[in-house]
XYZ file of C-alpha atoms in Angstrom:
87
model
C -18.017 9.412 -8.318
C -17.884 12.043 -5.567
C -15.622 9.962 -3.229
C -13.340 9.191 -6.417
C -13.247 13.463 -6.596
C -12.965 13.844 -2.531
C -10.366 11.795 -2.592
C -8.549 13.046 -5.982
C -9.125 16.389 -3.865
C -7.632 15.579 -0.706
C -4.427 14.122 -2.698
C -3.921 17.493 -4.354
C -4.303 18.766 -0.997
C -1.754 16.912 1.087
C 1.108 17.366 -1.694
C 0.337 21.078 -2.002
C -0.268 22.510 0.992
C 3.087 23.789 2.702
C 0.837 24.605 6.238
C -1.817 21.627 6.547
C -0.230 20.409 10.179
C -3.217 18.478 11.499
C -5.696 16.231 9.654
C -8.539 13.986 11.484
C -9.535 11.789 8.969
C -11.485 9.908 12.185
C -14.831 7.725 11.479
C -14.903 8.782 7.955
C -15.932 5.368 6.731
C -12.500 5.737 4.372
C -11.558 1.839 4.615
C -9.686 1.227 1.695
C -8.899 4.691 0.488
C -6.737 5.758 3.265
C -4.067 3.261 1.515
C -4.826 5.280 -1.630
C -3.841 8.348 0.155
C -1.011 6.890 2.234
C 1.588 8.278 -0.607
C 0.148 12.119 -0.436
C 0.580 11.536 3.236
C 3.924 10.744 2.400
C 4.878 13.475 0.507
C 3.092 16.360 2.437
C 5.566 18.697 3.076
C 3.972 20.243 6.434
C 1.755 17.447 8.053
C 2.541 16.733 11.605
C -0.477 14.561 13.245
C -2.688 12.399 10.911
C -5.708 10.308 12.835
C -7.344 7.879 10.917
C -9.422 5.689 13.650
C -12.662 4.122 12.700
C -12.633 3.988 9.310
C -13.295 -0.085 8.751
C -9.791 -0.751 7.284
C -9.421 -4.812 6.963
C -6.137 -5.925 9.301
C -4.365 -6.475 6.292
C -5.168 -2.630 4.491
C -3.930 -1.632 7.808
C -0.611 -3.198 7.521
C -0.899 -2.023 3.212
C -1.429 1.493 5.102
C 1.806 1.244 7.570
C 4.262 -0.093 4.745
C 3.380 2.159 2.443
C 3.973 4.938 4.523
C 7.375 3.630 5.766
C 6.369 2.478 9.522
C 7.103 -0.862 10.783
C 3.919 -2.237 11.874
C 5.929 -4.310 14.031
C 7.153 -1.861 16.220
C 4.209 -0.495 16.996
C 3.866 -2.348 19.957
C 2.346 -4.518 21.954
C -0.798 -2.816 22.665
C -1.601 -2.016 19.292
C -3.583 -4.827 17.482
C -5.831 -3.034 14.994
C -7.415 0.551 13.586
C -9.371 0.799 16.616
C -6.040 1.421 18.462
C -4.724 4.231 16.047
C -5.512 7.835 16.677
């Protein structure tokens, strides 16, 4: 119940804020709720740097992540093959 209101918190938070530049979600044990949050991310008007490393996402709710937020997860690279590689 409190991550469901963390979460629902942080949402209202990205899509309102019109200064939020910088948010270190790092080793926050998120997994599967960053993908919940990928559309807020979307949407924020001001964010500029998001780091979401070490937070247990599954390969595939990384990829979920990526598309939902519009990045090709192909064109990442070569040297990026999972979460552990994103800042």
């Amino acid at each position: 119940e409190e991550r469901v209101q963390a979460i629902s918190k942080l949402k209202e938070l990205l899509q309102s804020s019109t200064s939020l530049q910088h948010l270190d979600l790092s080793n926050m044990q998120l997994r599967e709720a960053l993908v919940e949050l990928s559309e807020a991310i979307r949407q924020s008007r001001s964010l500029l740097a998001l780091h979401i490393g070490g937070n247990d996402l599954s390969q595939e709710g990384l990829e979920e992540f990526f598309v939902s937020m519009g990045i090709d997860f192909t064109q990442l690279g070569p040297g990026f093959s999972s979460l552990s590689d994103v800042g």
